[in-house]
Short mmCIF file of N, CA, C and O in Angstrom, two decimals:
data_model
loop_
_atom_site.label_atom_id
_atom_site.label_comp_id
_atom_site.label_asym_id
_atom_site.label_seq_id
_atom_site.Cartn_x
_atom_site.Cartn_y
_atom_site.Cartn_z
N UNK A 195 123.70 92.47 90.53
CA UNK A 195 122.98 93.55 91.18
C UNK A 195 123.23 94.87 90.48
O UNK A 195 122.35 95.67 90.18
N UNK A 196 124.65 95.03 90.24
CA UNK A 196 124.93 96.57 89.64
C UNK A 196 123.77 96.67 88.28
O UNK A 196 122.84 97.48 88.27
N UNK A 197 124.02 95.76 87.28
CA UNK A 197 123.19 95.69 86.16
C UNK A 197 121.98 95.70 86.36
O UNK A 197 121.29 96.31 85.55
N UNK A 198 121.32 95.04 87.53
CA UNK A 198 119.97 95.12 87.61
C UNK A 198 119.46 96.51 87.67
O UNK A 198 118.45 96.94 87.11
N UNK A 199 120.52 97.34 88.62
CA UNK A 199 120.03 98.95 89.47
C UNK A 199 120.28 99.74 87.66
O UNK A 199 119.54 100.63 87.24
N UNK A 200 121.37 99.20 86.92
CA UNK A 200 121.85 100.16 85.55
C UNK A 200 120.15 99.92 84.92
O UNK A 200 119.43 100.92 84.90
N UNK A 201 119.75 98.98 84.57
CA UNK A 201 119.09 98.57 83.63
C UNK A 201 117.67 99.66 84.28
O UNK A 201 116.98 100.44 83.62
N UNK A 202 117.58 99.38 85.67
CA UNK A 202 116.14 100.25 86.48
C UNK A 202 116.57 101.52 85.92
O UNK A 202 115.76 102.00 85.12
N UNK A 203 117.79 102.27 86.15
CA UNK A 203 117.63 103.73 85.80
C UNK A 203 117.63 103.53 84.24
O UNK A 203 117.36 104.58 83.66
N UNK A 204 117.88 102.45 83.39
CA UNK A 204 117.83 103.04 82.13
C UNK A 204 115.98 103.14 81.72
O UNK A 204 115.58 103.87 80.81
N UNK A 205 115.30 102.54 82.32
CA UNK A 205 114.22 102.40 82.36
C UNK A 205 113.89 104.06 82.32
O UNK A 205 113.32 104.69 81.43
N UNK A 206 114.47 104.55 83.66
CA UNK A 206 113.61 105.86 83.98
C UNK A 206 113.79 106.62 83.01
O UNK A 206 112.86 107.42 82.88
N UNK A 207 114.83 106.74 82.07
CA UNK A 207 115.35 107.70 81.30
C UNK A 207 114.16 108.22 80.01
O UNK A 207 114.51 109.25 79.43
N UNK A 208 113.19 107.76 79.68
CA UNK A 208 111.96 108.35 79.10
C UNK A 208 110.94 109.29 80.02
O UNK A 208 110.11 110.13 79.66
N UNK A 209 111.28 108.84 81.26
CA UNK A 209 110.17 109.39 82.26
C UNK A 209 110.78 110.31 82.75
O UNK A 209 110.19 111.27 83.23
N UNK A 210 112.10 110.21 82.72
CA UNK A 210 112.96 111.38 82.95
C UNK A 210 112.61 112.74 82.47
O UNK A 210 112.25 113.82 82.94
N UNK A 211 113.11 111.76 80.44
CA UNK A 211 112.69 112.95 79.44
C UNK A 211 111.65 113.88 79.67
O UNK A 211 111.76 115.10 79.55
N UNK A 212 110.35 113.07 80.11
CA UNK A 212 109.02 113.63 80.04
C UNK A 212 109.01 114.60 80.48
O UNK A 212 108.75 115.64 79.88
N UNK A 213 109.40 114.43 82.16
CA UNK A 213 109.29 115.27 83.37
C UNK A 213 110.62 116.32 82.83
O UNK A 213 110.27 117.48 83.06
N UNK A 214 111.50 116.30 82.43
CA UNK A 214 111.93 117.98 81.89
C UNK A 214 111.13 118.44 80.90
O UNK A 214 110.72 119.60 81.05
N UNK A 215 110.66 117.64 79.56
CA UNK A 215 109.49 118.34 78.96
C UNK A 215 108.67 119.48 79.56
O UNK A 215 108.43 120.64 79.25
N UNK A 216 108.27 118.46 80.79
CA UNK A 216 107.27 119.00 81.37
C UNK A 216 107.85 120.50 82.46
O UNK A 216 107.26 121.55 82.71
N UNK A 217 108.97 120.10 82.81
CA UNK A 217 109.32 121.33 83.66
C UNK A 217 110.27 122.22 82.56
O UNK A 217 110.97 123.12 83.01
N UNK A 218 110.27 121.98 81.38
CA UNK A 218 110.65 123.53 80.30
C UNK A 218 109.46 123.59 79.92
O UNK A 218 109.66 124.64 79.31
N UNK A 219 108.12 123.33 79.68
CA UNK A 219 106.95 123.68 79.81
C UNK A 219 106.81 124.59 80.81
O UNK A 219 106.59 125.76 80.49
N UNK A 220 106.93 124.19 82.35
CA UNK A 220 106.75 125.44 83.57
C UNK A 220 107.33 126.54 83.52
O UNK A 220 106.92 127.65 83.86
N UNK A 221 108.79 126.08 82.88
CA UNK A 221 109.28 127.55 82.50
C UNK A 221 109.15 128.31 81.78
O UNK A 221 109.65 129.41 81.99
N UNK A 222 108.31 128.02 80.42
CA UNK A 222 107.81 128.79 79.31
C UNK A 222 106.71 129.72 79.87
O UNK A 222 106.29 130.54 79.05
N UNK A 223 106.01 129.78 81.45
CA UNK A 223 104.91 130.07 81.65
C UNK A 223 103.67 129.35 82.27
O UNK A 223 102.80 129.89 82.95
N UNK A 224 103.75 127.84 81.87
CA UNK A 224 102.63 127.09 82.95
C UNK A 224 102.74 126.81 84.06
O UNK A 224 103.73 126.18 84.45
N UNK A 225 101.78 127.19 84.87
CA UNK A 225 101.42 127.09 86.25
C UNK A 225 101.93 125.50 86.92
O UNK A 225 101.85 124.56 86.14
N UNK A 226 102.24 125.33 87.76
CA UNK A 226 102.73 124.44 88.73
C UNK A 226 101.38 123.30 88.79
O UNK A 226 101.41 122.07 88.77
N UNK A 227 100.24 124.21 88.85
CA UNK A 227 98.99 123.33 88.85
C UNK A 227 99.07 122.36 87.63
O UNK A 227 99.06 121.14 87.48
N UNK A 228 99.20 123.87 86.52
CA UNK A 228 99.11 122.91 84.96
C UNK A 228 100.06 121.57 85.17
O UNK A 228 99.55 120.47 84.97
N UNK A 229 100.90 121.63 85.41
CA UNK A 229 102.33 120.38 85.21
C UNK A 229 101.46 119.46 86.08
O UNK A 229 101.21 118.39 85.52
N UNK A 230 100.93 119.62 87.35
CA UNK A 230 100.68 118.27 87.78
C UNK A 230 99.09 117.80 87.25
O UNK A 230 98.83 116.61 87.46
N UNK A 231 98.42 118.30 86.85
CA UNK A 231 97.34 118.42 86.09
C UNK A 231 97.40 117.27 84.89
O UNK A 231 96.84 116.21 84.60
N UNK A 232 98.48 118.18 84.34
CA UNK A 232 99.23 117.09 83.12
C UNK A 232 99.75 115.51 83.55
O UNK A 232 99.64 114.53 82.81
N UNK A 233 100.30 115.51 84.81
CA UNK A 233 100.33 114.36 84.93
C UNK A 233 99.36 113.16 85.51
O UNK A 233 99.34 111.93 85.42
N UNK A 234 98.68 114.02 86.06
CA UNK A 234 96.97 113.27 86.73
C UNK A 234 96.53 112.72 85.12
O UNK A 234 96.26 111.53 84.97
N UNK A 235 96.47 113.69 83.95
CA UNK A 235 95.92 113.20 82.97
C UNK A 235 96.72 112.15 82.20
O UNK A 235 96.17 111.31 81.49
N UNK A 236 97.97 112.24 82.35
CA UNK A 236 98.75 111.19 81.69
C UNK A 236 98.80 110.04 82.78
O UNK A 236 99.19 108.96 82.32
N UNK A 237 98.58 110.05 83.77
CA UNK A 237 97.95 109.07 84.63
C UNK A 237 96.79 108.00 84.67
O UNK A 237 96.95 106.89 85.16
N UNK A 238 95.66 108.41 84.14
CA UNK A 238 94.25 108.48 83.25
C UNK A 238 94.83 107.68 82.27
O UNK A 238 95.03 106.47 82.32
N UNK A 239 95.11 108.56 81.30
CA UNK A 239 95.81 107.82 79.83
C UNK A 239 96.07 106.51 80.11
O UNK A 239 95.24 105.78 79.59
N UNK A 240 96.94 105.91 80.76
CA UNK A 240 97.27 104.69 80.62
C UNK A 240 96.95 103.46 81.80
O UNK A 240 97.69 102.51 82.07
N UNK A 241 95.43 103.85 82.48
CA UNK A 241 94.95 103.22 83.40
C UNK A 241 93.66 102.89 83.00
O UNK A 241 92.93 103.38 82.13
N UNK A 242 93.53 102.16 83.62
CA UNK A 242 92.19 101.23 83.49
C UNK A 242 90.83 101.97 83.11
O UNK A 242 90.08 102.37 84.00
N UNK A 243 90.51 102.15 81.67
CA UNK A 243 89.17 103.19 82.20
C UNK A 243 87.98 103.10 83.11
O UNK A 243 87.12 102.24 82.97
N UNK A 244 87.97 104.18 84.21
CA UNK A 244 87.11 104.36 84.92
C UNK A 244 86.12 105.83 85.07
O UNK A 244 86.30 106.46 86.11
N UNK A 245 85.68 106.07 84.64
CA UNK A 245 85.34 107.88 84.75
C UNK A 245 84.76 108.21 86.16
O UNK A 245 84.80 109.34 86.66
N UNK A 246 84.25 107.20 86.71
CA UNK A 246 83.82 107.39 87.93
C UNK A 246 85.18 108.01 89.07
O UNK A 246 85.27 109.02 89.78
N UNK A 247 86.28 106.58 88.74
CA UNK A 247 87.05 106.56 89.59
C UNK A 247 87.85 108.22 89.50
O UNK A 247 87.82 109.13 90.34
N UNK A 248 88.65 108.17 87.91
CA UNK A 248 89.21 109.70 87.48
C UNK A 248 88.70 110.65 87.77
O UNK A 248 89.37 111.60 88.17
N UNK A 249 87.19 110.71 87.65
CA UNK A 249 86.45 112.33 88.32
C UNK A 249 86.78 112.31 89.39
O UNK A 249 86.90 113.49 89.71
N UNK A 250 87.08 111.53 90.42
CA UNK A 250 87.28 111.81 91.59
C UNK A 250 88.68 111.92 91.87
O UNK A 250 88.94 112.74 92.75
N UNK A 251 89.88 111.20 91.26
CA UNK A 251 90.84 111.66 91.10
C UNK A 251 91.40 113.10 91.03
O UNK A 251 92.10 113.77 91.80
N UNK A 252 90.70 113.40 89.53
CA UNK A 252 91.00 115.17 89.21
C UNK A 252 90.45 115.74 90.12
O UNK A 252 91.16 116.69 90.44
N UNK A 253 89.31 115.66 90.92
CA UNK A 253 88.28 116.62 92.06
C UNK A 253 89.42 116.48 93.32
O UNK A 253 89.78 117.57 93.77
N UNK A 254 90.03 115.29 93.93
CA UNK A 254 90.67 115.42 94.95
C UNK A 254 92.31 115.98 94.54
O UNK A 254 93.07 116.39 95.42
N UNK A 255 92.64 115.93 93.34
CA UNK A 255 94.02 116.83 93.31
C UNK A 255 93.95 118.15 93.29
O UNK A 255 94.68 119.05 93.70
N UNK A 256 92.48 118.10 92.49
CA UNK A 256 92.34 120.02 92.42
C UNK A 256 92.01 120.48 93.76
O UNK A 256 92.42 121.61 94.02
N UNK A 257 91.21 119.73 94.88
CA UNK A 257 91.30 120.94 96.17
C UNK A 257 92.60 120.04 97.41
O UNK A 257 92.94 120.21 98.58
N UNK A 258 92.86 119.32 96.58
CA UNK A 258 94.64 119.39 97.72
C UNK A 258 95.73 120.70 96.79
O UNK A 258 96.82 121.06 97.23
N UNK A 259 95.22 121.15 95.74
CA UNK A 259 96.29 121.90 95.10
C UNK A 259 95.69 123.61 95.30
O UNK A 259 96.32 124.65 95.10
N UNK A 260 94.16 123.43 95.80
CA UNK A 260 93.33 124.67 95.71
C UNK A 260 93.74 124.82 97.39
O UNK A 260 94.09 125.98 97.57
N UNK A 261 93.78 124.39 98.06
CA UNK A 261 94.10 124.43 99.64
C UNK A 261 95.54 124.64 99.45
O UNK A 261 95.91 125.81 99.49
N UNK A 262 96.28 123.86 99.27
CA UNK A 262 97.98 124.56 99.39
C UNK A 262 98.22 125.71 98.93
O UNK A 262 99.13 126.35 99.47
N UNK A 263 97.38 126.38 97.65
CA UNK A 263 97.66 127.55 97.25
C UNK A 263 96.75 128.60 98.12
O UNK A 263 97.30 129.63 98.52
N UNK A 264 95.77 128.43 98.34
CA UNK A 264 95.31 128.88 99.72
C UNK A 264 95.77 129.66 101.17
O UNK A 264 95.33 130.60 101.83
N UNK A 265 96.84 128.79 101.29
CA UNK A 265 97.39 128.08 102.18
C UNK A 265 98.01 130.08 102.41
O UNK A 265 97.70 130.81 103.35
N UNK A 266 98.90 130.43 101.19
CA UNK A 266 99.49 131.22 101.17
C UNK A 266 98.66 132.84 100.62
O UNK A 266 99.22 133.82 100.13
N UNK A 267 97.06 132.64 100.93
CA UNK A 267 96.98 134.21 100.64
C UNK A 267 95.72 134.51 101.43
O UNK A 267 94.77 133.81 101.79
N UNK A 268 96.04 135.74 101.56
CA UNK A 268 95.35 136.51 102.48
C UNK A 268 93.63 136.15 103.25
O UNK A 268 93.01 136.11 104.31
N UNK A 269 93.53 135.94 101.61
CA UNK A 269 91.71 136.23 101.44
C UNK A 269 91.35 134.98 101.02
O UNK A 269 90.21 134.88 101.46
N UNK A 270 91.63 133.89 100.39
CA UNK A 270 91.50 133.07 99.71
C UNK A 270 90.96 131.96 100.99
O UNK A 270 91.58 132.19 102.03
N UNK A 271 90.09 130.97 101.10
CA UNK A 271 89.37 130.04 101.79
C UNK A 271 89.73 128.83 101.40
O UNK A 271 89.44 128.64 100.22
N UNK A 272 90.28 127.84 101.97
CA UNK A 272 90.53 126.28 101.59
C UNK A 272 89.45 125.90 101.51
O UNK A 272 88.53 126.48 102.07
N UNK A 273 89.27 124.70 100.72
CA UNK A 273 88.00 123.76 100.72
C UNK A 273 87.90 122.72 101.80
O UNK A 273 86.81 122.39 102.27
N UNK A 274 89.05 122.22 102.21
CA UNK A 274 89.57 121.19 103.18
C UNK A 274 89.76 121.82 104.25
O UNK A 274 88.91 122.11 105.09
N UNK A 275 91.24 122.16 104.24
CA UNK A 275 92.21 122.86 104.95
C UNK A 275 92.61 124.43 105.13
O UNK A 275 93.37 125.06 104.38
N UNK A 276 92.07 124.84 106.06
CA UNK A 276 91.98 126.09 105.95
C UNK A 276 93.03 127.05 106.97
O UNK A 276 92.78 128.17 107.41
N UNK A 277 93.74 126.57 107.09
CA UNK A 277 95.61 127.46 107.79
C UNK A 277 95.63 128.37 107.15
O UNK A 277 94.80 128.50 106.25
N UNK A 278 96.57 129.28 107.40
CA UNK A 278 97.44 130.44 107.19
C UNK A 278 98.71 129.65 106.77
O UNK A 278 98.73 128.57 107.36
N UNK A 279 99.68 129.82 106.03
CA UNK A 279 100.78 129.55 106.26
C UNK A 279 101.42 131.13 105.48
O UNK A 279 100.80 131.87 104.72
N UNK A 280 103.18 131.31 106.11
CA UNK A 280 103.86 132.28 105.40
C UNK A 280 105.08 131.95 104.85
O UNK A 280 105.16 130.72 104.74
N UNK A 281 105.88 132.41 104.52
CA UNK A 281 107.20 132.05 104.11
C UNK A 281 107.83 133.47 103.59
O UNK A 281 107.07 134.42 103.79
N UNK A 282 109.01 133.78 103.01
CA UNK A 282 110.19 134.97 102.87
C UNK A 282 109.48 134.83 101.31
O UNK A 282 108.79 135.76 100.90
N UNK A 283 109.69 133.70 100.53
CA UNK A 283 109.45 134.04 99.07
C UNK A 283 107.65 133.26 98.85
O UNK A 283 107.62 132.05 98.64
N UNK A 284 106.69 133.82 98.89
CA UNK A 284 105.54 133.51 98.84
C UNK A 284 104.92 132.60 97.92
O UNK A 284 104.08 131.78 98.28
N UNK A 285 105.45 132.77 96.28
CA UNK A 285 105.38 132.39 95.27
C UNK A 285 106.02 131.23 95.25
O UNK A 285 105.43 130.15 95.17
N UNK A 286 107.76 131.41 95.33
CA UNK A 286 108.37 129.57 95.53
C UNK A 286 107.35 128.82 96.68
O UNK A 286 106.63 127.97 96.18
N UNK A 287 107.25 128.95 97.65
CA UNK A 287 106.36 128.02 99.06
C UNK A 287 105.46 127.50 98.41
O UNK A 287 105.47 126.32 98.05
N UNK A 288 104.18 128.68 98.07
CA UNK A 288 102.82 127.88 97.33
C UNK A 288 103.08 126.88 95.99
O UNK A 288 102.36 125.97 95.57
N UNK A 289 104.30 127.37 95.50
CA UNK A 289 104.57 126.59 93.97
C UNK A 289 104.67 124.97 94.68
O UNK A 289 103.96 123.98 94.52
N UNK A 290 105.86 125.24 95.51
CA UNK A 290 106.28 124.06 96.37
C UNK A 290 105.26 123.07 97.07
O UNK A 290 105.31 121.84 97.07
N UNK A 291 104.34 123.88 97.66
CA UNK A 291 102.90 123.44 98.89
C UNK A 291 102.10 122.64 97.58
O UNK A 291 102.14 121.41 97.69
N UNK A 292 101.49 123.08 96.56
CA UNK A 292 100.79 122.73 95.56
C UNK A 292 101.63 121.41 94.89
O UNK A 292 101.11 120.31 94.73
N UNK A 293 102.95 121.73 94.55
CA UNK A 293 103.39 120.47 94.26
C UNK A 293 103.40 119.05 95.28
O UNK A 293 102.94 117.94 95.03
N UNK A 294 103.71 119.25 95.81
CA UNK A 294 103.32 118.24 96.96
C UNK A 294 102.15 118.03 97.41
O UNK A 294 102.05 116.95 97.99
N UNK A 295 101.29 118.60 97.37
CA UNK A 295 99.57 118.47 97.29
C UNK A 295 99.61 117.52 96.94
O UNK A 295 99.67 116.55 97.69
N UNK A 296 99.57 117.43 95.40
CA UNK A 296 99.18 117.02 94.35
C UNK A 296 99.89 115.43 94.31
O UNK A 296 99.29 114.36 94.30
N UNK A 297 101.28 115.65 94.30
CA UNK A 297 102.53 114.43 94.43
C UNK A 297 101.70 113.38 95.40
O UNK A 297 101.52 112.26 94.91
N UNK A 298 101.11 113.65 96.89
CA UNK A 298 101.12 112.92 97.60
C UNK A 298 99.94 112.34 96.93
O UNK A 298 99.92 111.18 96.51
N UNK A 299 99.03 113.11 96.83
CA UNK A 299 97.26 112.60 96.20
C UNK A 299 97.76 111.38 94.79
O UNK A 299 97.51 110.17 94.76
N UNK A 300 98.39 112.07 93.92
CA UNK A 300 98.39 111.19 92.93
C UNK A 300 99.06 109.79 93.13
O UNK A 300 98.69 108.76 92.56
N UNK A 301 100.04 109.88 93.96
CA UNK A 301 100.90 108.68 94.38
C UNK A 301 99.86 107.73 95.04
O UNK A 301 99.57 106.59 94.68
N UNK A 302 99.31 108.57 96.24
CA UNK A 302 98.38 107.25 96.59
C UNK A 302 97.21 107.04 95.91
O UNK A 302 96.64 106.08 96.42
N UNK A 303 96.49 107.56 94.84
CA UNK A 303 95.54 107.33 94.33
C UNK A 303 95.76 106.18 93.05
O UNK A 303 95.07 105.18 92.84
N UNK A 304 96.71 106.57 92.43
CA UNK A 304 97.78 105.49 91.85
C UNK A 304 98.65 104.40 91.68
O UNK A 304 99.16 103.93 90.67
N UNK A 305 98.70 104.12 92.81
CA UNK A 305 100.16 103.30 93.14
C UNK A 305 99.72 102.09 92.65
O UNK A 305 100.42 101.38 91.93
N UNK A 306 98.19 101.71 93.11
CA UNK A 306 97.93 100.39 93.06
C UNK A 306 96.98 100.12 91.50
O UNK A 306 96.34 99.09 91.27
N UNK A 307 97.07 101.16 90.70
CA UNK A 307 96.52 100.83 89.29
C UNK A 307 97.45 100.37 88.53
O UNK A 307 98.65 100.16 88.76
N UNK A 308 96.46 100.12 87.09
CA UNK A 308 97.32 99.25 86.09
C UNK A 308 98.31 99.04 85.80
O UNK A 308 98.84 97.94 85.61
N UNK A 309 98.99 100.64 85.68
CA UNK A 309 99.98 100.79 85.04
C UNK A 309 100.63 101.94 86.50
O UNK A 309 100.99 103.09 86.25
N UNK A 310 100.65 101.47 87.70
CA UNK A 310 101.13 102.27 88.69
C UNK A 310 102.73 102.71 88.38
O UNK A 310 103.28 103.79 88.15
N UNK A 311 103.22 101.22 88.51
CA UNK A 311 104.52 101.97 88.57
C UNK A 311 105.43 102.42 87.43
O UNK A 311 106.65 102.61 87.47
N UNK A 312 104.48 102.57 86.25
CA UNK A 312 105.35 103.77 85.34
C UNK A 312 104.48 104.99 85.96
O UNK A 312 104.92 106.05 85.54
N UNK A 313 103.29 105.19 86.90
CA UNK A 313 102.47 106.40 86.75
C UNK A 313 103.43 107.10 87.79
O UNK A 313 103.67 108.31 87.72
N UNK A 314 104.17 105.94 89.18
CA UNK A 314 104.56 106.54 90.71
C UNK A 314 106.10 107.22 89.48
O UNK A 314 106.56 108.36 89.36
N UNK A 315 106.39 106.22 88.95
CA UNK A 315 107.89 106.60 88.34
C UNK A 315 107.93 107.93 87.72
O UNK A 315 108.78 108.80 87.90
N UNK A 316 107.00 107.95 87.06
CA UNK A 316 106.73 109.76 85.93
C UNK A 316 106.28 110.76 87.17
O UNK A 316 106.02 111.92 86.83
N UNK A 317 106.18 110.51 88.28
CA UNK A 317 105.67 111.85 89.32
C UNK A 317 106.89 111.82 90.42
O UNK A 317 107.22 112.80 91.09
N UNK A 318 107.53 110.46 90.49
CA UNK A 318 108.80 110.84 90.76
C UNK A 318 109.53 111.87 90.49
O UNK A 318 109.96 112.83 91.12
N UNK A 319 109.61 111.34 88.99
CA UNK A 319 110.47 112.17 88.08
C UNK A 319 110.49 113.28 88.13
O UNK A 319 111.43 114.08 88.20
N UNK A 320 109.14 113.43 88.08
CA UNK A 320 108.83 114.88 88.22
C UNK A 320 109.32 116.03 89.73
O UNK A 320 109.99 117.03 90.01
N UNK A 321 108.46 115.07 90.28
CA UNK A 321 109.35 116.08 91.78
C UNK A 321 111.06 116.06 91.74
O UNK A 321 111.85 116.96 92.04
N UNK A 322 111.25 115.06 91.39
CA UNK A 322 112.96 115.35 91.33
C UNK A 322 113.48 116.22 90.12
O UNK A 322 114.71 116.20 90.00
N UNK A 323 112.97 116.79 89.45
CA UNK A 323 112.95 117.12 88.44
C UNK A 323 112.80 119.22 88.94
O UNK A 323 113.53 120.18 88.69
N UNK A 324 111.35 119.06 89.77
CA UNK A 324 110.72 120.51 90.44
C UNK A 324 111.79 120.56 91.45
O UNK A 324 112.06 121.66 91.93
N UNK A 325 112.57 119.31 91.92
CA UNK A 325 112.55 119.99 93.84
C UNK A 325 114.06 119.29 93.90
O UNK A 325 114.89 120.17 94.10
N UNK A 326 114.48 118.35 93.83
CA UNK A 326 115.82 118.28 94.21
C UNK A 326 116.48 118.37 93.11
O UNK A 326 117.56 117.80 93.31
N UNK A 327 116.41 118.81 91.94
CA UNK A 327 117.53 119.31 90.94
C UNK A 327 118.04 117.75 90.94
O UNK A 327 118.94 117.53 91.75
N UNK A 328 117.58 116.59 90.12
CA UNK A 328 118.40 115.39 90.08
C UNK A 328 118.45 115.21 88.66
O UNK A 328 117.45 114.74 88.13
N UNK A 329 119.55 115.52 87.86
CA UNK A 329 119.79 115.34 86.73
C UNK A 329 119.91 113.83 86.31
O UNK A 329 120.22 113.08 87.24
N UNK A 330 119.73 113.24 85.11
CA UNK A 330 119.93 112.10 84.39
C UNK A 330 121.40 111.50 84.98
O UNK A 330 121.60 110.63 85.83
N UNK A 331 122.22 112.20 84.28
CA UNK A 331 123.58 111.90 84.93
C UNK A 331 123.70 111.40 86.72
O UNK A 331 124.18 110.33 87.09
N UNK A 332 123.35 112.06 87.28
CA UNK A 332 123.11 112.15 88.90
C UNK A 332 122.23 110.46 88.87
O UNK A 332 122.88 109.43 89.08
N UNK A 333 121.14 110.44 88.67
CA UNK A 333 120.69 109.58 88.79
C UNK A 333 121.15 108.02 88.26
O UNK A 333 120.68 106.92 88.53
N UNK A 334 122.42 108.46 87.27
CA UNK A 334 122.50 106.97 86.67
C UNK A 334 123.78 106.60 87.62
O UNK A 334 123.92 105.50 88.15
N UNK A 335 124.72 107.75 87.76
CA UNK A 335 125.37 107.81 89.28
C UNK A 335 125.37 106.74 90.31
O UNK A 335 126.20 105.94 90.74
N UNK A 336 123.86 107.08 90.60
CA UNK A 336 123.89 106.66 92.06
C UNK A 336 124.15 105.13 92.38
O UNK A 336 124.56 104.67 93.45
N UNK A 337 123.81 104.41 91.18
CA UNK A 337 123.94 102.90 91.15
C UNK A 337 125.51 102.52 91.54
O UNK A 337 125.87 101.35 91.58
#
C-alpha cells in the first residue's frame, strides 16, 4: 500500500511542476482567469476532439468566472448569477470566487473524458498550488 500511495504522488510530480509554472506565471502578472483559461485549454489539448463539445466548455467557464468576478463589483451584471457579495480584501475574494468558478466547471465537465484523470489531477494541482499552499514535499509527506 505505502508504495502504491509513493508511486501515485510520484505520478503527480509533473502536474505539480506545471501548476507552479503556472502560478509563477500569475505572479509575473496573469490574471487568475488567464491560469484557469490555460488549463481549460490544456484540458482540450489532450481530449477527445470535439469543437462542439470545447466551445461550450470555454463559454461555461468564462461566465462561471465572469459571474464570480461580478460577484465583487459595484456596477458589473452576472450573466447567471447575479448577488452582491463583499469581503475586507476585494481583490484576494474575487481572485479566490473565480478560481473556484472555474475549478468546479472544469472538474465536472472533465472528469469523465479521455484523458480525465491527468485533466482532474493538473486542476487539482493547481488549486492546491492557488489555495492551500501544498508544496511537493508536503504532498509526498502525506503517504
Amino acid at each position: 500500500m505505502h508504495r502504491e500511495c509513493s508511486m501515485s504522488k510520484l505520478r503527480q510530480i509533473p502536474i505539480t511542476l506545471a501548476a507552479l509554472v503556472i502560478q509563477a506565471a500569475v505572479a509575473l502578472g496573469d490574471s487568475v482567469a488567464r491560469t484557469w483559461n490555460e488549463e481549460n485549454l490544456a484540458a482540450i489539448r489532450i481530449d477527445f476532439p470535439d469543437p462542439g463539445v470545447h466551445a461550450r466548455n470555454l463559454f461555461a467557464t468564462s461566465v462561471a468566472m465572469w459571474d464570480a468576478w461580478a460577484a465583487y463589483d459595484g456596477t458589473a451584471v452576472g450573466y447567471v448569477h447575479r448577488e452582491s457579495a463583499g469581503a475586507p480584501d476585494i481583490a484576494a475574494a474575487r481572485d479566490e470566487a473565480v478560481s473556484y468558478a472555474a475549478y468546479r466547471i472544469l472538474v465536472h465537465r472533465y472528469q469523465g473524458s479521455v484523458n480525465g484523470s491527468t485533466t482532474v489531477a493538473a486542476l487539482d494541482a493547481q488549486m492546491a498550488v492557488s489555495y492551500t499552499h501544498l508544496t511537493l514535499p508536503t504532498m509526498l509527506a502525506q503517504c
